[in-house]
Each structure stands twice: as C-alpha cells, then as structure tokens.
Amino acid sequence: DQLHSFITILAEAALAGARAAEAEILQGHYKGPMHGISFALKDLYDTAGIRTTSGSRVDIDRVPTEDATTTARLKNAGGILLGKLAMHEYALGGPDFTTPFLPARNPWNLEHITGGSSSGSGAAVASGQCMGALGSCTGGSIRGPASLCGIVGLKATYGRVSRAGVVTLSWSQDHVGPMTWTVEDSAYMLQAIAGHDPKDPTSSRAPVPDYSLSLREDIRGKVIGLPRHYFFDPDPGVNAEVVAIVEKAVVELEKLGAKIETVELPSLE
C-alpha cells in the first residue's frame, strides 16, 4: 500500500500454484530453476482470464482470452504468477496521477520515482515482493527502472523473445526482458522465455544457448571502451557521487582482467 507496485494481486491462485509446485517437486517432477518461483508481469502482458490494463482507464476492464507467449512459457517452466504490475500508461511518459492507478514509488525512498515505464516491475523486484518480473523496453523502460531501483534489467536482443500478446508501443522497437535481483536470475528467466514463436513474425529462429553457462565466464582480455570527454571532462555536470562510483567500477573491472581503453565519440557533443 506504500509502493503501489501492483495493479492486480492473484493471492489465492499464487498460493494454489505454490502448493502444486511443492507437490510436483517432492514427487521428483522438477522442471528447472523457475519451478515454484514467484514472478509478476508488467500489466501489458496478456493473461488469460485476468485483466490486462496497460495502466490505462481505456483498458481497465480488458480481460484477454489467452496468455502472451512469455506468460505461458514462464508458467510452463513452473513459475507462479503473483499478479500484474504498475506501469506508465501504454508504456509511455512518466508518473501520471490522472490514471486509475497510483504511480509506483521507489522502495529506497518513497519520495522518489522508480523510473519507467516498467515502474511497478522495478519497485516489486527491488522490494522483494517477487523474485523476478518481466518489463518491456522501447526507449529505456527496462534499463531505467533497473538503474533507479538497484536491480538487474536485461533488454534482450530484438527478436530473442516473442512479443505475441504484449501490448505494442512500437512494433519495430519493443523488446521483452527480465528484471531480477541478480544476473543469474535474469539468465534463468531469459532461458524460460527465449526462442522462436510463430505468433511473432519478428522473433528470431537462432538457437537458444544455455545462458547459465555464460555465468562461469570471466572478463579477462575483454576490451571496454570508456568515453571520458563527454561524461567526465572537464566539468561533466554529472553528480559527483555517480562519477566516483563509475570510477570505482572501472578499477574493479581492471582488477578482473579487463582492458580499459579511452574512446572518443565526437557526435555526443
């Protein structure tokens, strides 16, 4: 009631799903890392028999007849849907008090926003209300809330994840991806939802790798470009604390074996 992260809560269904998952796992029918794990969906992912509002008064009573492909894949992987999450209306703009739903608040400071448009996803994951969520990203709507809420947000490669049953903002730019506490959790969620879907003609036919294998890789020898001239020199206009944190990260990356190279991007001016 303070974060306003959820639009619809599926308490009874989630508890029933948890009991069913527990029984399946105890009987030896373990489906994988998502089995029995709670997740929630930005409220533009279609859910059969459950309203999907897109954060708008226009669709406040819209109830889809079938799941989005991503919704179905998470369920098939054993995930348990807790509910539908707050968002900026039709995934555009900012916090808006004229919609039927109060804007989500940042768990770290209730006076601050979460970023958008996947605002409820950022708040719910950061506060531990769900272990993971799906956001959607057209111009920063996964990465922004992840940054402001201190979680992991992955804007998956275009076409890597089906958008069938996901309300469209821009067909040529919309992306689907996970929002989680950790990189490892994002790998597991992406594993469950990635892959070709005949319902989405833009979805990729490229094979889906085992994303968990990449978690064992290190960054020795990788080259990281660092554009200092625009962001750091001579008076960046960026908060000094933020600059200091980035500088600390650069040092850590070098310690881990990465090679840092200063790059020039004149077009930024």
PDB file of C-alpha atoms in Angstrom:
ATOM      1  CA  ASP A   1       0.000   0.000   0.000  1.00  0.00           C
ATOM      2  CA  GLN A   2       3.050   2.281   0.056  1.00  0.00           C
ATOM      3  CA  LEU A   3       4.845   1.223  -3.114  1.00  0.00           C
ATOM      4  CA  HIS A   4       1.774   0.907  -5.377  1.00  0.00           C
ATOM      5  CA  SER A   5       3.724  -1.640  -7.414  1.00  0.00           C
ATOM      6  CA  PHE A   6       0.815  -3.990  -8.142  1.00  0.00           C
ATOM      7  CA  ILE A   7      -2.352  -3.284 -10.093  1.00  0.00           C
ATOM      8  CA  THR A   8      -3.796  -6.786  -9.690  1.00  0.00           C
ATOM      9  CA  ILE A   9      -2.808  -9.311  -6.983  1.00  0.00           C
ATOM     10  CA  LEU A  10      -3.544 -13.017  -7.509  1.00  0.00           C
ATOM     11  CA  ALA A  11      -3.197 -14.170  -3.894  1.00  0.00           C
ATOM     12  CA  GLU A  12      -5.326 -17.320  -3.923  1.00  0.00           C
ATOM     13  CA  ALA A  13      -4.116 -18.512  -7.317  1.00  0.00           C
ATOM     14  CA  ALA A  14      -0.491 -17.944  -6.304  1.00  0.00           C
ATOM     15  CA  LEU A  15      -0.890 -19.942  -3.091  1.00  0.00           C
ATOM     16  CA  ALA A  16      -2.537 -22.786  -5.027  1.00  0.00           C
ATOM     17  CA  GLY A  17       0.288 -22.681  -7.555  1.00  0.00           C
ATOM     18  CA  ALA A  18       2.878 -22.822  -4.782  1.00  0.00           C
ATOM     19  CA  ARG A  19       1.250 -25.891  -3.248  1.00  0.00           C
ATOM     20  CA  ALA A  20       1.088 -27.597  -6.641  1.00  0.00           C
ATOM     21  CA  ALA A  21       4.744 -26.790  -7.375  1.00  0.00           C
ATOM     22  CA  GLU A  22       5.802 -28.120  -3.983  1.00  0.00           C
ATOM     23  CA  ALA A  23       3.935 -31.374  -4.602  1.00  0.00           C
ATOM     24  CA  GLU A  24       5.449 -31.775  -8.076  1.00  0.00           C
ATOM     25  CA  ILE A  25       8.993 -31.175  -6.819  1.00  0.00           C
ATOM     26  CA  LEU A  26       8.570 -33.584  -3.894  1.00  0.00           C
ATOM     27  CA  GLN A  27       7.363 -36.223  -6.355  1.00  0.00           C
ATOM     28  CA  GLY A  28      10.523 -35.776  -8.407  1.00  0.00           C
ATOM     29  CA  HIS A  29       8.970 -33.772 -11.247  1.00  0.00           C
ATOM     30  CA  TYR A  30      11.322 -30.786 -11.063  1.00  0.00           C
ATOM     31  CA  LYS A  31      11.007 -28.565 -14.133  1.00  0.00           C
ATOM     32  CA  GLY A  32      14.093 -26.431 -13.573  1.00  0.00           C
ATOM     33  CA  PRO A  33      15.226 -23.176 -11.921  1.00  0.00           C
ATOM     34  CA  MET A  34      11.883 -21.372 -12.391  1.00  0.00           C
ATOM     35  CA  HIS A  35       9.810 -24.140 -10.815  1.00  0.00           C
ATOM     36  CA  GLY A  36       7.948 -22.761  -7.801  1.00  0.00           C
ATOM     37  CA  ILE A  37       9.478 -19.311  -8.197  1.00  0.00           C
ATOM     38  CA  SER A  38       7.244 -16.261  -7.925  1.00  0.00           C
ATOM     39  CA  PHE A  39       7.142 -13.741 -10.747  1.00  0.00           C
ATOM     40  CA  ALA A  40       4.958 -10.822 -11.758  1.00  0.00           C
ATOM     41  CA  LEU A  41       4.203  -9.140 -15.061  1.00  0.00           C
ATOM     42  CA  LYS A  42       4.098  -5.565 -16.235  1.00  0.00           C
ATOM     43  CA  ASP A  43       0.413  -5.031 -16.938  1.00  0.00           C
ATOM     44  CA  LEU A  44       0.754  -5.120 -20.723  1.00  0.00           C
ATOM     45  CA  TYR A  45       1.432  -8.872 -20.845  1.00  0.00           C
ATOM     46  CA  ASP A  46      -1.784 -10.697 -21.698  1.00  0.00           C
ATOM     47  CA  THR A  47      -3.018 -13.124 -19.060  1.00  0.00           C
ATOM     48  CA  ALA A  48      -5.946 -15.408 -19.842  1.00  0.00           C
ATOM     49  CA  GLY A  49      -8.941 -14.573 -17.657  1.00  0.00           C
ATOM     50  CA  ILE A  50      -7.041 -11.835 -15.802  1.00  0.00           C
ATOM     51  CA  ARG A  51      -7.433  -8.197 -16.696  1.00  0.00           C
ATOM     52  CA  THR A  52      -4.604  -6.501 -18.553  1.00  0.00           C
ATOM     53  CA  THR A  53      -4.991  -2.732 -18.296  1.00  0.00           C
ATOM     54  CA  SER A  54      -1.810  -1.288 -19.852  1.00  0.00           C
ATOM     55  CA  GLY A  55      -2.049   1.179 -16.968  1.00  0.00           C
ATOM     56  CA  SER A  56      -4.944   2.975 -18.636  1.00  0.00           C
ATOM     57  CA  ARG A  57      -8.559   3.783 -17.934  1.00  0.00           C
ATOM     58  CA  VAL A  58      -9.250   2.849 -21.566  1.00  0.00           C
ATOM     59  CA  ASP A  59      -8.405  -0.822 -20.922  1.00  0.00           C
ATOM     60  CA  ILE A  60      -9.331  -1.038 -17.261  1.00  0.00           C
ATOM     61  CA  ASP A  61     -11.820  -3.852 -17.919  1.00  0.00           C
ATOM     62  CA  ARG A  62      -9.947  -5.654 -20.730  1.00  0.00           C
ATOM     63  CA  VAL A  63      -9.643  -9.383 -19.989  1.00  0.00           C
ATOM     64  CA  PRO A  64      -7.638 -11.377 -22.573  1.00  0.00           C
ATOM     65  CA  THR A  65      -8.770 -14.854 -23.561  1.00  0.00           C
ATOM     66  CA  GLU A  66      -5.245 -16.273 -23.841  1.00  0.00           C
ATOM     67  CA  ASP A  67      -1.802 -15.789 -22.342  1.00  0.00           C
ATOM     68  CA  ALA A  68       1.002 -13.925 -24.016  1.00  0.00           C
ATOM     69  CA  THR A  69       3.648 -16.366 -25.232  1.00  0.00           C
ATOM     70  CA  THR A  70       6.014 -15.163 -22.498  1.00  0.00           C
ATOM     71  CA  THR A  71       3.343 -15.606 -19.813  1.00  0.00           C
ATOM     72  CA  ALA A  72       2.678 -19.160 -20.993  1.00  0.00           C
ATOM     73  CA  ARG A  73       6.379 -20.045 -21.151  1.00  0.00           C
ATOM     74  CA  LEU A  74       7.024 -18.868 -17.592  1.00  0.00           C
ATOM     75  CA  LYS A  75       4.052 -20.888 -16.379  1.00  0.00           C
ATOM     76  CA  ASN A  76       5.224 -23.958 -18.309  1.00  0.00           C
ATOM     77  CA  ALA A  77       8.620 -23.572 -16.638  1.00  0.00           C
ATOM     78  CA  GLY A  78       6.862 -23.850 -13.283  1.00  0.00           C
ATOM     79  CA  GLY A  79       6.787 -20.170 -12.377  1.00  0.00           C
ATOM     80  CA  ILE A  80       3.988 -18.814 -10.190  1.00  0.00           C
ATOM     81  CA  LEU A  81       2.270 -15.603 -11.264  1.00  0.00           C
ATOM     82  CA  LEU A  82       1.711 -13.263  -8.309  1.00  0.00           C
ATOM     83  CA  GLY A  83      -0.040 -10.510 -10.243  1.00  0.00           C
ATOM     84  CA  LYS A  84       0.126  -7.635 -12.692  1.00  0.00           C
ATOM     85  CA  LEU A  85       2.384  -4.659 -12.114  1.00  0.00           C
ATOM     86  CA  ALA A  86       2.050  -0.897 -12.366  1.00  0.00           C
ATOM     87  CA  MET A  87       3.375   0.886 -15.422  1.00  0.00           C
ATOM     88  CA  HIS A  88       3.244   4.196 -17.202  1.00  0.00           C
ATOM     89  CA  GLU A  89       0.112   4.366 -19.344  1.00  0.00           C
ATOM     90  CA  TYR A  90       0.667   2.374 -22.541  1.00  0.00           C
ATOM     91  CA  ALA A  91       4.397   2.257 -21.660  1.00  0.00           C
ATOM     92  CA  LEU A  92       4.980   5.922 -22.418  1.00  0.00           C
ATOM     93  CA  GLY A  93       5.526   9.141 -20.484  1.00  0.00           C
ATOM     94  CA  GLY A  94       6.027   9.367 -16.735  1.00  0.00           C
ATOM     95  CA  PRO A  95       4.192   9.148 -13.401  1.00  0.00           C
ATOM     96  CA  ASP A  96       0.598  10.246 -14.005  1.00  0.00           C
ATOM     97  CA  PHE A  97      -1.971  10.887 -11.279  1.00  0.00           C
ATOM     98  CA  THR A  98      -4.834  11.105 -13.790  1.00  0.00           C
ATOM     99  CA  THR A  99      -4.863   7.352 -14.437  1.00  0.00           C
ATOM    100  CA  PRO A 100      -6.871   4.986 -12.192  1.00  0.00           C
ATOM    101  CA  PHE A 101      -3.657   3.642 -10.623  1.00  0.00           C
ATOM    102  CA  LEU A 102      -1.260   5.483  -8.325  1.00  0.00           C
ATOM    103  CA  PRO A 103       2.310   5.710  -9.682  1.00  0.00           C
ATOM    104  CA  ALA A 104       4.758   3.213  -8.233  1.00  0.00           C
ATOM    105  CA  ARG A 105       7.211   4.533  -5.651  1.00  0.00           C
ATOM    106  CA  ASN A 106      10.888   3.748  -5.243  1.00  0.00           C
ATOM    107  CA  PRO A 107      11.451   1.282  -2.366  1.00  0.00           C
ATOM    108  CA  TRP A 108      14.702   3.027  -1.406  1.00  0.00           C
ATOM    109  CA  ASN A 109      12.973   6.387  -0.961  1.00  0.00           C
ATOM    110  CA  LEU A 110       9.202   6.749  -1.226  1.00  0.00           C
ATOM    111  CA  GLU A 111       9.616  10.360  -2.353  1.00  0.00           C
ATOM    112  CA  HIS A 112      11.492   9.182  -5.445  1.00  0.00           C
ATOM    113  CA  ILE A 113      10.198   7.658  -8.677  1.00  0.00           C
ATOM    114  CA  THR A 114      11.175   4.206  -9.911  1.00  0.00           C
ATOM    115  CA  GLY A 115      11.824   5.233 -13.470  1.00  0.00           C
ATOM    116  CA  GLY A 116       9.643   3.913 -16.233  1.00  0.00           C
ATOM    117  CA  SER A 117       7.771   2.677 -17.970  1.00  0.00           C
ATOM    118  CA  SER A 118       8.246  -0.664 -16.151  1.00  0.00           C
ATOM    119  CA  SER A 119       7.767   1.185 -12.874  1.00  0.00           C
ATOM    120  CA  GLY A 120       5.959  -1.491 -10.884  1.00  0.00           C
ATOM    121  CA  SER A 121       8.411  -4.144 -12.062  1.00  0.00           C
ATOM    122  CA  GLY A 122      11.338  -2.162 -10.655  1.00  0.00           C
ATOM    123  CA  ALA A 123       9.594  -1.496  -7.346  1.00  0.00           C
ATOM    124  CA  ALA A 124       8.294  -5.036  -6.845  1.00  0.00           C
ATOM    125  CA  VAL A 125      11.604  -6.764  -7.547  1.00  0.00           C
ATOM    126  CA  ALA A 126      13.737  -4.285  -5.581  1.00  0.00           C
ATOM    127  CA  SER A 127      11.484  -4.622  -2.524  1.00  0.00           C
ATOM    128  CA  GLY A 128      11.401  -8.427  -2.685  1.00  0.00           C
ATOM    129  CA  GLN A 129       7.690  -8.637  -3.495  1.00  0.00           C
ATOM    130  CA  CYS A 130       8.560 -11.046  -6.294  1.00  0.00           C
ATOM    131  CA  MET A 131      11.742 -12.825  -7.293  1.00  0.00           C
ATOM    132  CA  GLY A 132      11.554 -11.590 -10.845  1.00  0.00           C
ATOM    133  CA  ALA A 133       9.381  -9.657 -13.256  1.00  0.00           C
ATOM    134  CA  LEU A 134       9.053  -9.016 -16.952  1.00  0.00           C
ATOM    135  CA  GLY A 135       9.331  -5.483 -18.183  1.00  0.00           C
ATOM    136  CA  SER A 136       9.260  -4.143 -21.708  1.00  0.00           C
ATOM    137  CA  CYS A 137      11.775  -1.757 -23.251  1.00  0.00           C
ATOM    138  CA  THR A 138      11.276   0.595 -26.180  1.00  0.00           C
ATOM    139  CA  GLY A 139      13.469   3.534 -25.193  1.00  0.00           C
ATOM    140  CA  GLY A 140      14.800   2.597 -21.749  1.00  0.00           C
ATOM    141  CA  SER A 141      11.791   1.117 -19.970  1.00  0.00           C
ATOM    142  CA  ILE A 142      13.660  -1.890 -18.555  1.00  0.00           C
ATOM    143  CA  ARG A 143      17.078  -0.310 -18.020  1.00  0.00           C
ATOM    144  CA  GLY A 144      15.789   2.895 -16.414  1.00  0.00           C
ATOM    145  CA  PRO A 145      13.808   1.305 -13.559  1.00  0.00           C
ATOM    146  CA  ALA A 146      16.557  -1.285 -13.041  1.00  0.00           C
ATOM    147  CA  SER A 147      19.077   1.511 -12.611  1.00  0.00           C
ATOM    148  CA  LEU A 148      16.943   3.641 -10.309  1.00  0.00           C
ATOM    149  CA  CYS A 149      15.875   0.662  -8.180  1.00  0.00           C
ATOM    150  CA  GLY A 150      19.263  -1.062  -7.983  1.00  0.00           C
ATOM    151  CA  ILE A 151      18.353  -4.324  -9.720  1.00  0.00           C
ATOM    152  CA  VAL A 152      19.311  -6.149 -12.921  1.00  0.00           C
ATOM    153  CA  GLY A 153      17.358  -5.315 -16.066  1.00  0.00           C
ATOM    154  CA  LEU A 154      18.101  -7.074 -19.346  1.00  0.00           C
ATOM    155  CA  LYS A 155      16.911  -5.611 -22.628  1.00  0.00           C
ATOM    156  CA  ALA A 156      17.162  -8.810 -24.637  1.00  0.00           C
ATOM    157  CA  THR A 157      18.273  -8.630 -28.272  1.00  0.00           C
ATOM    158  CA  TYR A 158      15.463  -7.686 -30.662  1.00  0.00           C
ATOM    159  CA  GLY A 159      13.583 -10.834 -31.668  1.00  0.00           C
ATOM    160  CA  ARG A 160      15.171 -13.012 -28.971  1.00  0.00           C
ATOM    161  CA  VAL A 161      11.889 -13.091 -27.024  1.00  0.00           C
ATOM    162  CA  SER A 162       8.401 -13.246 -28.515  1.00  0.00           C
ATOM    163  CA  ARG A 163       6.189 -10.185 -28.150  1.00  0.00           C
ATOM    164  CA  ALA A 164       2.992 -12.014 -29.063  1.00  0.00           C
ATOM    165  CA  GLY A 165       0.360 -10.984 -26.556  1.00  0.00           C
ATOM    166  CA  VAL A 166       2.367  -7.985 -25.343  1.00  0.00           C
ATOM    167  CA  VAL A 167       0.619  -4.656 -25.930  1.00  0.00           C
ATOM    168  CA  THR A 168       2.568  -2.784 -28.606  1.00  0.00           C
ATOM    169  CA  LEU A 169       4.123   0.651 -28.265  1.00  0.00           C
ATOM    170  CA  SER A 170       6.423   0.404 -31.293  1.00  0.00           C
ATOM    171  CA  TRP A 171       6.476  -2.838 -33.257  1.00  0.00           C
ATOM    172  CA  SER A 172       9.945  -2.056 -34.640  1.00  0.00           C
ATOM    173  CA  GLN A 173      11.498  -1.108 -31.287  1.00  0.00           C
ATOM    174  CA  ASP A 174       9.745  -3.006 -28.473  1.00  0.00           C
ATOM    175  CA  HIS A 175      11.844  -5.532 -26.536  1.00  0.00           C
ATOM    176  CA  VAL A 176      10.909  -8.044 -23.845  1.00  0.00           C
ATOM    177  CA  GLY A 177      13.222  -8.896 -20.967  1.00  0.00           C
ATOM    178  CA  PRO A 178      13.600  -9.928 -17.325  1.00  0.00           C
ATOM    179  CA  MET A 179      14.084  -7.741 -14.258  1.00  0.00           C
ATOM    180  CA  THR A 180      15.632  -9.519 -11.256  1.00  0.00           C
ATOM    181  CA  TRP A 181      17.861  -9.158  -8.187  1.00  0.00           C
ATOM    182  CA  THR A 182      20.839 -10.861  -9.813  1.00  0.00           C
ATOM    183  CA  VAL A 183      22.389 -11.570 -13.205  1.00  0.00           C
ATOM    184  CA  GLU A 184      21.995 -15.294 -12.513  1.00  0.00           C
ATOM    185  CA  ASP A 185      18.244 -14.903 -12.010  1.00  0.00           C
ATOM    186  CA  SER A 186      17.969 -12.961 -15.270  1.00  0.00           C
ATOM    187  CA  ALA A 187      19.723 -15.835 -17.053  1.00  0.00           C
ATOM    188  CA  TYR A 188      17.157 -18.304 -15.739  1.00  0.00           C
ATOM    189  CA  MET A 189      14.202 -16.126 -16.681  1.00  0.00           C
ATOM    190  CA  LEU A 190      15.561 -15.432 -20.152  1.00  0.00           C
ATOM    191  CA  GLN A 191      16.133 -19.174 -20.644  1.00  0.00           C
ATOM    192  CA  ALA A 192      12.453 -19.799 -19.977  1.00  0.00           C
ATOM    193  CA  ILE A 193      11.088 -17.164 -22.373  1.00  0.00           C
ATOM    194  CA  ALA A 194      13.602 -17.020 -25.241  1.00  0.00           C
ATOM    195  CA  GLY A 195      13.078 -18.703 -28.585  1.00  0.00           C
ATOM    196  CA  HIS A 196      11.162 -18.533 -31.844  1.00  0.00           C
ATOM    197  CA  ASP A 197       7.402 -18.095 -31.791  1.00  0.00           C
ATOM    198  CA  PRO A 198       5.242 -18.457 -34.922  1.00  0.00           C
ATOM    199  CA  LYS A 199       2.846 -15.900 -33.422  1.00  0.00           C
ATOM    200  CA  ASP A 200       5.560 -13.213 -33.672  1.00  0.00           C
ATOM    201  CA  PRO A 201       6.991 -12.923 -37.199  1.00  0.00           C
ATOM    202  CA  THR A 202       9.935 -10.862 -35.895  1.00  0.00           C
ATOM    203  CA  SER A 203      11.062 -13.490 -33.384  1.00  0.00           C
ATOM    204  CA  SER A 204      14.472 -14.984 -34.093  1.00  0.00           C
ATOM    205  CA  ARG A 205      14.990 -18.553 -35.274  1.00  0.00           C
ATOM    206  CA  ALA A 206      18.538 -18.590 -33.900  1.00  0.00           C
ATOM    207  CA  PRO A 207      19.158 -21.400 -31.402  1.00  0.00           C
ATOM    208  CA  VAL A 208      18.777 -20.515 -27.738  1.00  0.00           C
ATOM    209  CA  PRO A 209      22.043 -21.112 -25.853  1.00  0.00           C
ATOM    210  CA  ASP A 210      22.295 -22.253 -22.251  1.00  0.00           C
ATOM    211  CA  TYR A 211      22.600 -18.855 -20.611  1.00  0.00           C
ATOM    212  CA  SER A 212      23.698 -20.329 -17.297  1.00  0.00           C
ATOM    213  CA  LEU A 213      26.978 -21.444 -18.909  1.00  0.00           C
ATOM    214  CA  SER A 214      27.988 -17.846 -19.575  1.00  0.00           C
ATOM    215  CA  LEU A 215      27.757 -17.125 -15.842  1.00  0.00           C
ATOM    216  CA  ARG A 216      31.024 -19.044 -15.409  1.00  0.00           C
ATOM    217  CA  GLU A 217      32.974 -16.898 -17.849  1.00  0.00           C
ATOM    218  CA  ASP A 218      35.331 -14.173 -16.675  1.00  0.00           C
ATOM    219  CA  ILE A 219      36.241 -10.921 -18.422  1.00  0.00           C
ATOM    220  CA  ARG A 220      39.995 -11.394 -18.810  1.00  0.00           C
ATOM    221  CA  GLY A 221      41.168  -9.846 -22.049  1.00  0.00           C
ATOM    222  CA  LYS A 222      37.894  -8.146 -22.853  1.00  0.00           C
ATOM    223  CA  VAL A 223      38.213  -4.550 -24.007  1.00  0.00           C
ATOM    224  CA  ILE A 224      35.862  -1.936 -22.521  1.00  0.00           C
ATOM    225  CA  GLY A 225      35.553   1.473 -24.140  1.00  0.00           C
ATOM    226  CA  LEU A 226      35.287   4.433 -21.768  1.00  0.00           C
ATOM    227  CA  PRO A 227      34.195   7.798 -23.265  1.00  0.00           C
ATOM    228  CA  ARG A 228      35.587  10.294 -20.769  1.00  0.00           C
ATOM    229  CA  HIS A 229      35.482  13.526 -22.760  1.00  0.00           C
ATOM    230  CA  TYR A 230      31.718  13.999 -22.619  1.00  0.00           C
ATOM    231  CA  PHE A 231      30.785  12.459 -19.278  1.00  0.00           C
ATOM    232  CA  PHE A 232      33.844  13.204 -17.122  1.00  0.00           C
ATOM    233  CA  ASP A 233      35.909  16.062 -18.562  1.00  0.00           C
ATOM    234  CA  PRO A 234      36.297  18.873 -17.705  1.00  0.00           C
ATOM    235  CA  ASP A 235      33.017  19.703 -15.947  1.00  0.00           C
ATOM    236  CA  PRO A 236      30.698  16.776 -16.569  1.00  0.00           C
ATOM    237  CA  GLY A 237      27.568  18.161 -14.955  1.00  0.00           C
ATOM    238  CA  VAL A 238      27.065  14.658 -13.577  1.00  0.00           C
ATOM    239  CA  ASN A 239      26.543  14.088  -9.859  1.00  0.00           C
ATOM    240  CA  ALA A 240      29.980  13.682  -8.240  1.00  0.00           C
ATOM    241  CA  GLU A 241      28.878  10.605  -6.312  1.00  0.00           C
ATOM    242  CA  VAL A 242      27.811   8.914  -9.543  1.00  0.00           C
ATOM    243  CA  VAL A 243      31.152   9.721 -11.205  1.00  0.00           C
ATOM    244  CA  ALA A 244      33.019   8.303  -8.197  1.00  0.00           C
ATOM    245  CA  ILE A 245      31.025   5.060  -8.351  1.00  0.00           C
ATOM    246  CA  VAL A 246      31.750   4.681 -12.064  1.00  0.00           C
ATOM    247  CA  GLU A 247      35.463   5.300 -11.449  1.00  0.00           C
ATOM    248  CA  LYS A 248      35.423   2.636  -8.741  1.00  0.00           C
ATOM    249  CA  ALA A 249      33.749   0.200 -11.153  1.00  0.00           C
ATOM    250  CA  VAL A 250      36.434   0.896 -13.763  1.00  0.00           C
ATOM    251  CA  VAL A 251      39.140  -0.053 -11.247  1.00  0.00           C
ATOM    252  CA  GLU A 252      37.282  -3.240 -10.309  1.00  0.00           C
ATOM    253  CA  LEU A 253      36.897  -4.237 -13.960  1.00  0.00           C
ATOM    254  CA  GLU A 254      40.639  -3.762 -14.492  1.00  0.00           C
ATOM    255  CA  LYS A 255      41.360  -5.946 -11.450  1.00  0.00           C
ATOM    256  CA  LEU A 256      39.159  -8.636 -13.009  1.00  0.00           C
ATOM    257  CA  GLY A 257      41.315  -8.638 -16.134  1.00  0.00           C
ATOM    258  CA  ALA A 258      39.505  -6.271 -18.484  1.00  0.00           C
ATOM    259  CA  LYS A 259      41.404  -3.746 -20.571  1.00  0.00           C
ATOM    260  CA  ILE A 260      40.016  -0.213 -20.349  1.00  0.00           C
ATOM    261  CA  GLU A 261      40.509   1.993 -23.416  1.00  0.00           C
ATOM    262  CA  THR A 262      39.510   5.635 -23.590  1.00  0.00           C
ATOM    263  CA  VAL A 263      37.393   6.270 -26.687  1.00  0.00           C
ATOM    264  CA  GLU A 264      36.271   9.450 -28.389  1.00  0.00           C
ATOM    265  CA  LEU A 265      32.664   9.922 -29.512  1.00  0.00           C
ATOM    266  CA  PRO A 266      32.600  13.431 -31.036  1.00  0.00           C
ATOM    267  CA  SER A 267      28.944  13.085 -32.010  1.00  0.00           C
ATOM    268  CA  LEU A 268      27.955  13.255 -28.344  1.00  0.00           C
ATOM    269  CA  GLU A 269      28.740  16.952 -28.339  1.00  0.00           C
TER     270      GLU A 269
END
